[in-house]
Structures are given as C-alpha cells and as structure tokens.
PDB file of C-alpha atoms in Angstrom:
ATOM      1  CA  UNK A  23     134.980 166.937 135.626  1.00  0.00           C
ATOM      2  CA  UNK A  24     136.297 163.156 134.756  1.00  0.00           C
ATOM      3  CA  UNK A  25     133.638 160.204 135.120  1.00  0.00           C
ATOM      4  CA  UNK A  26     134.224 157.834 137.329  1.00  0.00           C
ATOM      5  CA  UNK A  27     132.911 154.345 136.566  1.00  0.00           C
ATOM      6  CA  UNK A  28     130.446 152.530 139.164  1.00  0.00           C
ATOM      7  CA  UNK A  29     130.047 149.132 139.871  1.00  0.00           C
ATOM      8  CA  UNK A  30     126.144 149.311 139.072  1.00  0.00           C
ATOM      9  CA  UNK A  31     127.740 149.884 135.153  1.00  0.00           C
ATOM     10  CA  UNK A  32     124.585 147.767 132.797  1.00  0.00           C
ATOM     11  CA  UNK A  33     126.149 144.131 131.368  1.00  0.00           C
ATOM     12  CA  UNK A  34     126.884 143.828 127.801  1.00  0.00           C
ATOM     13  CA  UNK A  35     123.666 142.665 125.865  1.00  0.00           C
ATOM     14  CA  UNK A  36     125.901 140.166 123.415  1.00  0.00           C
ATOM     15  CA  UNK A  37     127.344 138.331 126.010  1.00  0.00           C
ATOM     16  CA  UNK A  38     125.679 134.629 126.281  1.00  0.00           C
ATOM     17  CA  UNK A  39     123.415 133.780 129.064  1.00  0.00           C
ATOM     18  CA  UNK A  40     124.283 130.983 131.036  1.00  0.00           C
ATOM     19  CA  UNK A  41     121.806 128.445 132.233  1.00  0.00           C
ATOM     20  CA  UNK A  42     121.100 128.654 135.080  1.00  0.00           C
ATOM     21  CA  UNK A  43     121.345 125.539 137.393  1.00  0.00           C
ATOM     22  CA  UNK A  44     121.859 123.303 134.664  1.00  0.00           C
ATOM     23  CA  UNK A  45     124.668 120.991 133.652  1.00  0.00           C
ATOM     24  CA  UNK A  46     125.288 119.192 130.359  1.00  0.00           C
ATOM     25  CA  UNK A  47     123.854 115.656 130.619  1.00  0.00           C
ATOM     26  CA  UNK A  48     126.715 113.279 130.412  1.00  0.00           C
ATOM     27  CA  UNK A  49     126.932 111.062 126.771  1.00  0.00           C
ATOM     28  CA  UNK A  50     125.772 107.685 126.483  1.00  0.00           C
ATOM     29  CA  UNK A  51     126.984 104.698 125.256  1.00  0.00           C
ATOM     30  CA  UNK A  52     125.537 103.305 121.344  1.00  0.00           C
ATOM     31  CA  UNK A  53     123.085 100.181 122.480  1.00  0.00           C
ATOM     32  CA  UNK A  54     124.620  97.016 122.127  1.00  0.00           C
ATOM     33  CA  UNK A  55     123.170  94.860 119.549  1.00  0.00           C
ATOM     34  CA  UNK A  56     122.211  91.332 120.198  1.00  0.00           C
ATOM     35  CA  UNK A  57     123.386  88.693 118.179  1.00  0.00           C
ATOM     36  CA  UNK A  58     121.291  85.884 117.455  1.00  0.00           C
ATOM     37  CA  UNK A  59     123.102  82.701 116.268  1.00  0.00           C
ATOM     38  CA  UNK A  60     120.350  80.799 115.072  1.00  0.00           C
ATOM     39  CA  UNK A  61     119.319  83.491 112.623  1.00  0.00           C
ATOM     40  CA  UNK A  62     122.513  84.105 111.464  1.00  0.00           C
ATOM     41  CA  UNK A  63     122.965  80.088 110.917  1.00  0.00           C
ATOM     42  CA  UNK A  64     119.509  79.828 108.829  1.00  0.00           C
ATOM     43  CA  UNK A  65     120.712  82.770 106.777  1.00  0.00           C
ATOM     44  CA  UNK A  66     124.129  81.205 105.840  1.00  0.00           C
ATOM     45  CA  UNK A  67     122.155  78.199 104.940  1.00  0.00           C
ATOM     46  CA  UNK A  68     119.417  79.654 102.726  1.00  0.00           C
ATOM     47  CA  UNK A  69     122.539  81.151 100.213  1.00  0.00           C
ATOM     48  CA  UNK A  70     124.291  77.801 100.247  1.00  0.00           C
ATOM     49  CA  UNK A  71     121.293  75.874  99.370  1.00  0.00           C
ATOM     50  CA  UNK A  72     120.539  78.239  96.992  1.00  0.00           C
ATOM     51  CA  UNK A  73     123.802  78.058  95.513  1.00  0.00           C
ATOM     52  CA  UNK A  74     123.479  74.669  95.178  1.00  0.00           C
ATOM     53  CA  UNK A  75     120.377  75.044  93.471  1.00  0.00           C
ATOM     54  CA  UNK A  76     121.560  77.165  91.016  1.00  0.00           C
ATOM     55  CA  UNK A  77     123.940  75.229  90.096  1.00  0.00           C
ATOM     56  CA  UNK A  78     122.203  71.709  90.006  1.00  0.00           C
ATOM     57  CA  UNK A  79     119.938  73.708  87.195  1.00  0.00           C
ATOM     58  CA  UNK A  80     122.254  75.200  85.195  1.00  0.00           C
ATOM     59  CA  UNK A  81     124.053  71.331  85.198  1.00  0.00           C
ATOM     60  CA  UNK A  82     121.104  69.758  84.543  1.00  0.00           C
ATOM     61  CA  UNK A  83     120.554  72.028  81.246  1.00  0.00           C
ATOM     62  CA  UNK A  84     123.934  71.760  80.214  1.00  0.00           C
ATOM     63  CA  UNK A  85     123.736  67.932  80.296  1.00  0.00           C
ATOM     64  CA  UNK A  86     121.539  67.152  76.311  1.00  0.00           C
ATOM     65  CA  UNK A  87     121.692  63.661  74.835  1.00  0.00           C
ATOM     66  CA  UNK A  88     121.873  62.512  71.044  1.00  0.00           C
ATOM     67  CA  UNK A  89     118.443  61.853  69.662  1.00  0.00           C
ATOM     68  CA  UNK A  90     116.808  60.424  66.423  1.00  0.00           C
ATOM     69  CA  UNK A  91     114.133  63.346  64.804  1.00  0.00           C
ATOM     70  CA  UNK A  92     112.194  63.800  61.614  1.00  0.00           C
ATOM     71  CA  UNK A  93     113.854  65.636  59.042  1.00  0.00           C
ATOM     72  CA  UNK A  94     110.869  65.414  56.819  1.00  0.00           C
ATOM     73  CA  UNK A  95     107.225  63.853  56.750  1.00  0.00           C
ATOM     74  CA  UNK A  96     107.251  60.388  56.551  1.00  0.00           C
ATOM     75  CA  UNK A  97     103.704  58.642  55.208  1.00  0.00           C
ATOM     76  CA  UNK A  98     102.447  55.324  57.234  1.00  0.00           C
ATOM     77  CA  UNK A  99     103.923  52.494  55.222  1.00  0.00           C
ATOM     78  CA  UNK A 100     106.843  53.973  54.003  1.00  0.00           C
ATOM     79  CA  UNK A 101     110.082  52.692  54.552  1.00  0.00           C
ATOM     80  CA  UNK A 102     112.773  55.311  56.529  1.00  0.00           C
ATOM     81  CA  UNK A 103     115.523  55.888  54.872  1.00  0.00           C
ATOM     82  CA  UNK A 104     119.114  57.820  55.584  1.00  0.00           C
ATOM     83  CA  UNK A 105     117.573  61.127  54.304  1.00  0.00           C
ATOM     84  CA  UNK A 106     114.137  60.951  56.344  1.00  0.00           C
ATOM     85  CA  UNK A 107     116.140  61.067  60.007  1.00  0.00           C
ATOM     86  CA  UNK A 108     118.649  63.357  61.528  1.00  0.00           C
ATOM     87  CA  UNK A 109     120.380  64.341  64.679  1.00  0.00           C
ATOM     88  CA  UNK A 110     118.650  66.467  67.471  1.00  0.00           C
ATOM     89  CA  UNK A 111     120.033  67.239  70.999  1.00  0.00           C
ATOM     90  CA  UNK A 112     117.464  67.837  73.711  1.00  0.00           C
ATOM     91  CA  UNK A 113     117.709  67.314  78.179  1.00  0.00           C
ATOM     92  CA  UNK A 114     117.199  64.492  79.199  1.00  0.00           C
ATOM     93  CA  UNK A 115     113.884  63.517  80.492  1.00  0.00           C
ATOM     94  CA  UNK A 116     112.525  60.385  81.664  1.00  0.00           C
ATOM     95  CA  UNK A 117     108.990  61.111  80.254  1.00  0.00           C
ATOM     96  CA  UNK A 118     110.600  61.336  76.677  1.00  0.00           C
ATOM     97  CA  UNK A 119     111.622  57.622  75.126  1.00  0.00           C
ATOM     98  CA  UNK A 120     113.097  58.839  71.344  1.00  0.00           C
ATOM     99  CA  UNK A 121     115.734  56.391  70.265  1.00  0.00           C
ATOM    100  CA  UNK A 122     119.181  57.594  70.863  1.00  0.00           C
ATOM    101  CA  UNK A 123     121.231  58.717  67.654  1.00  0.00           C
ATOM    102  CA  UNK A 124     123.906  56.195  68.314  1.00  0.00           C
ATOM    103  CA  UNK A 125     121.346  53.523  67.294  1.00  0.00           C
ATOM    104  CA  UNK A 126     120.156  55.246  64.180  1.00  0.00           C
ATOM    105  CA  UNK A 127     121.731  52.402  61.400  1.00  0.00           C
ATOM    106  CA  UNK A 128     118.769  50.170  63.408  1.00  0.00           C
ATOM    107  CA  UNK A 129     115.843  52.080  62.678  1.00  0.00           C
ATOM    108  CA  UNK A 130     116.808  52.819  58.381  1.00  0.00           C
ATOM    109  CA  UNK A 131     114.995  50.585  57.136  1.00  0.00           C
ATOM    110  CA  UNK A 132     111.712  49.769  59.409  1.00  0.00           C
ATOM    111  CA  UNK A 133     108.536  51.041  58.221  1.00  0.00           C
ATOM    112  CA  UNK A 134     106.549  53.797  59.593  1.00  0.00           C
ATOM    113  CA  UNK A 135     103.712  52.577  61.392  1.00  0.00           C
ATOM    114  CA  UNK A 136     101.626  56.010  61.422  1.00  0.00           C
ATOM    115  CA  UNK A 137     102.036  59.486  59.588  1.00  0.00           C
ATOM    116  CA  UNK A 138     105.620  60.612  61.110  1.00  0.00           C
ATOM    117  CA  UNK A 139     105.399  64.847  61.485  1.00  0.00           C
ATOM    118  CA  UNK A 140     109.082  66.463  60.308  1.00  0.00           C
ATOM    119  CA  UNK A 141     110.506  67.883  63.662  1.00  0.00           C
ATOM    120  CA  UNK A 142     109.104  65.311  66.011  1.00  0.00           C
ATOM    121  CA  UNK A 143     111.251  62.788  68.094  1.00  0.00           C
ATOM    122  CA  UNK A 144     111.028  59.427  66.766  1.00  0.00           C
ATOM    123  CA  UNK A 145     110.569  56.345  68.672  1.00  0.00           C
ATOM    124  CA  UNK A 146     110.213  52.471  68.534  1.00  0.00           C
ATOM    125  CA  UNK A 147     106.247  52.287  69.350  1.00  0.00           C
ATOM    126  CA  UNK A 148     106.315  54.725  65.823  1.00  0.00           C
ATOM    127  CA  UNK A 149     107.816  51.993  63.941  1.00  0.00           C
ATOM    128  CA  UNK A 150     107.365  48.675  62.325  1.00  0.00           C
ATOM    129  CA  UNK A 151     109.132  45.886  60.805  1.00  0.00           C
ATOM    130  CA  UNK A 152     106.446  44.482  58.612  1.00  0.00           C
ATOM    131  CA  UNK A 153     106.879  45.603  55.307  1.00  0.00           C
ATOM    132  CA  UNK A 154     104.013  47.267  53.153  1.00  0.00           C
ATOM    133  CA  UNK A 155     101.194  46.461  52.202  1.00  0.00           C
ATOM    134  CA  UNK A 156     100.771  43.471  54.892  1.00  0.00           C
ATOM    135  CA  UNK A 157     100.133  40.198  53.906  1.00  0.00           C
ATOM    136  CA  UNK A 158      96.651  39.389  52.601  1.00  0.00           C
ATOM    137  CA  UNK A 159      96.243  43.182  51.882  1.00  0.00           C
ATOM    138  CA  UNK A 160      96.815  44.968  48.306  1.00  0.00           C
ATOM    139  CA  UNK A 161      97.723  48.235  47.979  1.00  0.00           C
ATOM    140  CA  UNK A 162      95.947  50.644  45.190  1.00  0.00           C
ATOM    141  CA  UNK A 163      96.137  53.922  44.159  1.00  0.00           C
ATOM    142  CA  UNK A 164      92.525  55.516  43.491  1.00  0.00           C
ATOM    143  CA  UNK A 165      92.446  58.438  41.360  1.00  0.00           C
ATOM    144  CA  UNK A 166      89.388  60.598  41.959  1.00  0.00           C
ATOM    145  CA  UNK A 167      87.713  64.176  41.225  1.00  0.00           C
ATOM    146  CA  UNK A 168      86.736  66.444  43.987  1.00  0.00           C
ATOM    147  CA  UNK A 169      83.218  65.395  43.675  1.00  0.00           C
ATOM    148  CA  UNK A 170      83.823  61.716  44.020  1.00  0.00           C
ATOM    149  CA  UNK A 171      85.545  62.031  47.885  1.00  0.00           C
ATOM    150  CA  UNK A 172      84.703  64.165  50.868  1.00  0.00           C
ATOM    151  CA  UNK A 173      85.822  67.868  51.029  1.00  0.00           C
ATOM    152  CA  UNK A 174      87.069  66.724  54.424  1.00  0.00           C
ATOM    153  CA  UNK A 175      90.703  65.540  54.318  1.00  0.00           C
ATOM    154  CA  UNK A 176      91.334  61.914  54.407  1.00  0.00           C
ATOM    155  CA  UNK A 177      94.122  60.664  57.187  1.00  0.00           C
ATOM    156  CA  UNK A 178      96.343  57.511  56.927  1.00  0.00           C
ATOM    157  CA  UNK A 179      94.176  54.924  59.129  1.00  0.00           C
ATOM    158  CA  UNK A 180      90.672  56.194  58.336  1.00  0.00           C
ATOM    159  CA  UNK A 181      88.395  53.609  57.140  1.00  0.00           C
ATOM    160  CA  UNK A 182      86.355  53.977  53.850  1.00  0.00           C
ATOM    161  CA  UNK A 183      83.962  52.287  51.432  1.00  0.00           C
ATOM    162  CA  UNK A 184      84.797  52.462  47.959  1.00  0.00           C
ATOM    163  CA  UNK A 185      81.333  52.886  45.922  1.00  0.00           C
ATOM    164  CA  UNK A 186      81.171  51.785  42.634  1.00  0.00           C
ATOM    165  CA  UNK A 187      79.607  54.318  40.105  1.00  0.00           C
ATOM    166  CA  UNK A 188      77.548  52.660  37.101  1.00  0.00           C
ATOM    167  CA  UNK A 189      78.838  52.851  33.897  1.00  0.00           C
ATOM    168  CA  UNK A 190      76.958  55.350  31.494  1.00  0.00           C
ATOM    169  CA  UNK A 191      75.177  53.442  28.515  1.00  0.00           C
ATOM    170  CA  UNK A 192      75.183  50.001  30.116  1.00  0.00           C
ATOM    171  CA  UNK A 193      72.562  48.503  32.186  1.00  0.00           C
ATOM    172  CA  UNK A 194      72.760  47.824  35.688  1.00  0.00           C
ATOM    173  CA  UNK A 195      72.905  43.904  35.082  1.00  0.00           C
ATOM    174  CA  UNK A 196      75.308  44.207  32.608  1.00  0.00           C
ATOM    175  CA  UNK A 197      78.059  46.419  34.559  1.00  0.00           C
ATOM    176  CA  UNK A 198      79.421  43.842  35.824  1.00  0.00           C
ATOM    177  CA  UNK A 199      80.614  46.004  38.509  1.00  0.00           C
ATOM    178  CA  UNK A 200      82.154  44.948  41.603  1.00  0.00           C
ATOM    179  CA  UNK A 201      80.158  45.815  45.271  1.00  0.00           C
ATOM    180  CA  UNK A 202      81.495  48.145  47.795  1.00  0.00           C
ATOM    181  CA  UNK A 203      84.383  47.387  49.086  1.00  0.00           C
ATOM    182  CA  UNK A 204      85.521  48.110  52.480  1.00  0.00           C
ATOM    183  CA  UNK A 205      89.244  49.414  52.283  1.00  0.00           C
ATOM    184  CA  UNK A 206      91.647  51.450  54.810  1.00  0.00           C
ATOM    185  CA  UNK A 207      93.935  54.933  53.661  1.00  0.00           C
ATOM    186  CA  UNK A 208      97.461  54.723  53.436  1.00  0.00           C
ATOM    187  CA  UNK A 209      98.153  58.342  52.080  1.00  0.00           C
ATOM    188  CA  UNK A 210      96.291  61.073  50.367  1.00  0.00           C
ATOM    189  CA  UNK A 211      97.970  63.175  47.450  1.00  0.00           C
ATOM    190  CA  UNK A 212      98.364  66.627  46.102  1.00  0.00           C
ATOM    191  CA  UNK A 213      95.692  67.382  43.538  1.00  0.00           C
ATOM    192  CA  UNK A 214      97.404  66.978  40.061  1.00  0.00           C
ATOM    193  CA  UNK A 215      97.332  68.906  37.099  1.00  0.00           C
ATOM    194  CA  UNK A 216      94.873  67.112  35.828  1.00  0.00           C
ATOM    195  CA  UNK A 217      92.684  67.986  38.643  1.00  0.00           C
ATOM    196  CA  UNK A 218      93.048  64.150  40.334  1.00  0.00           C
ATOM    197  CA  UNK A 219      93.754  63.436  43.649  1.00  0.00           C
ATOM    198  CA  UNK A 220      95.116  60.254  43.669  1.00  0.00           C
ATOM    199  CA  UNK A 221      94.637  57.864  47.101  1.00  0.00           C
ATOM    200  CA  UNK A 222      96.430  54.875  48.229  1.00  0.00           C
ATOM    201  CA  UNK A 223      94.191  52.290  50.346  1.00  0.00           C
ATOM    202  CA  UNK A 224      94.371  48.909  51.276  1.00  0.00           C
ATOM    203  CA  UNK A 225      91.796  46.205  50.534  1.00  0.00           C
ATOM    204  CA  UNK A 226      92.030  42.445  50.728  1.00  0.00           C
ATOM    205  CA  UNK A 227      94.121  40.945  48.173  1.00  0.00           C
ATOM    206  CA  UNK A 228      90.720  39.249  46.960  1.00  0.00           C
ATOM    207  CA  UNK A 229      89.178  43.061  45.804  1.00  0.00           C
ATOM    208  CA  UNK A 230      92.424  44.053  44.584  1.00  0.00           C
ATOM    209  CA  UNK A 231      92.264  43.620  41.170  1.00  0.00           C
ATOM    210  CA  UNK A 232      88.706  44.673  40.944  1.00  0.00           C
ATOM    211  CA  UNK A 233      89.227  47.758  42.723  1.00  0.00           C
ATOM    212  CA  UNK A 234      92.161  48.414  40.437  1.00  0.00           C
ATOM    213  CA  UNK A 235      90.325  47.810  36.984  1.00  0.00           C
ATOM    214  CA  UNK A 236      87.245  50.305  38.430  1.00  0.00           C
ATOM    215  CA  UNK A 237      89.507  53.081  39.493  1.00  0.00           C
ATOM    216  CA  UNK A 238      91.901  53.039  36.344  1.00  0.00           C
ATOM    217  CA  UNK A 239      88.022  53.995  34.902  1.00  0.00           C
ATOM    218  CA  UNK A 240      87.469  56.844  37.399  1.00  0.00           C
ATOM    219  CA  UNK A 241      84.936  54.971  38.670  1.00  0.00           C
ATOM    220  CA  UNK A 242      85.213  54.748  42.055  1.00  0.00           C
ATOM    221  CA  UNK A 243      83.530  56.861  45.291  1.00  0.00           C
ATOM    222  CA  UNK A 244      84.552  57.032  48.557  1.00  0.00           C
ATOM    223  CA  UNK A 245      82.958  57.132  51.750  1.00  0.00           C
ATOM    224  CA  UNK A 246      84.238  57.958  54.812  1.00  0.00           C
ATOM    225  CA  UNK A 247      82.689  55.575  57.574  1.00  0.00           C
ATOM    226  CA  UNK A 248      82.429  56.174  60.943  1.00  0.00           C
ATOM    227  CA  UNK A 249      85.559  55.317  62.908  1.00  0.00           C
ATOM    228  CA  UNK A 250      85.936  51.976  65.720  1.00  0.00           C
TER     229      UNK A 250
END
C-alpha cells in the first residue's frame, strides 16, 4: 500500500526560526561632531609660538662673540704679554663684561692687578696701567725655609710682617737688625731644590734695602696678619 503524505507532516528542525513580531531596527546616523573654533584657534597658536620659540633659542646660541681669555696664570704685577691671552668664543650675555678680542693689542701690555686664573675671561676692572712695584714701594724677593713661613699658602694681596731672626753669636745690641716690617705679597714660588721658597713682597722703599740685606742672610720670618 503507497503512503500518502498529510499536511500535519513535522517541520524540518534546521530550518531558522523567525522572530516573531519583530522587525530589524532601522540604522542610525554617526553623531555629528561639534566643532569648536576657539579651541582649534588656541591650538594653532600654541605650535606657532612654540615654533617661534624654538627658533629664537637655537638663534640666540648660534649668535657667540670674540672674547679675550687666559691662556695661562698670570701673577698680580706682571705685565700681559702676546703669549699670556688668547681667543675664546662664548653667547653673548649682558651679565658678562670680558673685553672683546678685536681690542686685544690694548690690553698687551697693562699689568695684572690681581692673580689672573688660565681659562677665565679677562676684563678691564682685572687690569692696571701702573707699572710694578708702585711708586714709593720696593719689591723683594724673600727666600725662606718651611719653618720660617706658615704651612698655610700665602696669596698675592695678603698682608704680612717680616720678623727679623737674631743673628747666632752676636748680641742683641749689636745685631744691628732692622724691626718688623710691615710688607704686602706679590707672588709665592715653587719650593727649590735647595729646599727655599722664595717670596716677592712689597715694602716701602725706606725698608727696602734693609729687608733685602736680612733676607739675602735667611734671616727673615713671616707672619701672616689678620686681613682689613
């Protein structure tokens, strides 16, 4: 006997369900985005500006000027010469006042009025035109021993007494040794060979020649005093 299909036949289990009384919801538009001119203005601004900053900078490094520097120490007193100075570049800066390098022939010559460092700028309140020693003022060199000066190191400017030490064998009265003597450093030397340190100071052109004939003799102490 042949089957005859019915209308009550089950549905097919892998066919999709439809939803049932709902319909796709319909598609939006993207939000608009507000503009906002004044931000956008500020913003242009703040890389122009710094644009122009940048590049002030980098001009103001790139513009150096000529200079006068130190190629080497240079004691108080001494007189500069050609191979003392030489040529630095550095940006310019109104709290610096180092004499340019285009007037350099002005300053050989002049006189150092203070201990000049090698490396540092040079500049007019540095120098002097009065030659050395000044007038009224000799200029000796005092040769002493370790024991007969301070182990602290002596400075051009500081003031000092030179002490006379007694000769040995002669009496007091008959030393005929000058009194202390007030006097002012110039420059300090190496120690020699001979174990001497040898020190230039400046006394009144009245001591001068004492102060000379004593420290030829070795017989001479300073004293550092206490400072104005």
């Amino acid at each position: 006997m042949a089957r005859t299909r019915t209308d009550d036949a089950p549905a097919r289990l892998d066919a999709p369900a439809e939803p049932l009384g709902l319909s796709r919801a319909p598609a939006l538009p993207p939000p608009r985005r507000r503009r906002r001119p004044a931000l956008l203005a500020l913003a242009v601004a703040m890389v122009v500006l710094g644009a122009l900053g940048a590049s002030f900078v980098a001009s103001s490094l790139g513009q150096t000027t000529s200079v006068v520097a130190l190629a080497r120490a240079v004691p108080w007193g001494q007189t500069l010469t050609d191979a003392d100075v030489v040529e630095a570049r550095i940006a310019a800066d109104p709290v610096l006042s180092p004499i340019s390098y285009a007037d350099r022939d002005e300053v050989i010559g002049m006189v150092a009025a203070t201990d000049l460092m090698p490396g540092s700028l040079l500049t007019r309140e540095a120098l002097s035109t009065q030659r050395f020693p000044p007038p009224g003022q000799h200029l000796v060199g005092v040769a002493v021993t370790t024991a007969q000066l301070p182990a602290t190191s002596l400075r051009s400017g500081d003031q000092v007494l030179l002490v006379p030490m007694a000769i040995q064998g002669m009496a007091p009265d008959a030393a005929a040794a000058p009194g202390t003597v007030q006097a002012t450093v110039a420059h300090t030397g190496p120690v020699g060979v001979d174990g001497l340190r040898v020190v230039d100071v400046l006394v009144d052109d009245t001591d001068g020649a004492d102060v000379a004939a004593r420290a030829a003799a070795g017989l001479v102490v300073i004293v550092v005093v206490p400072g104005e």
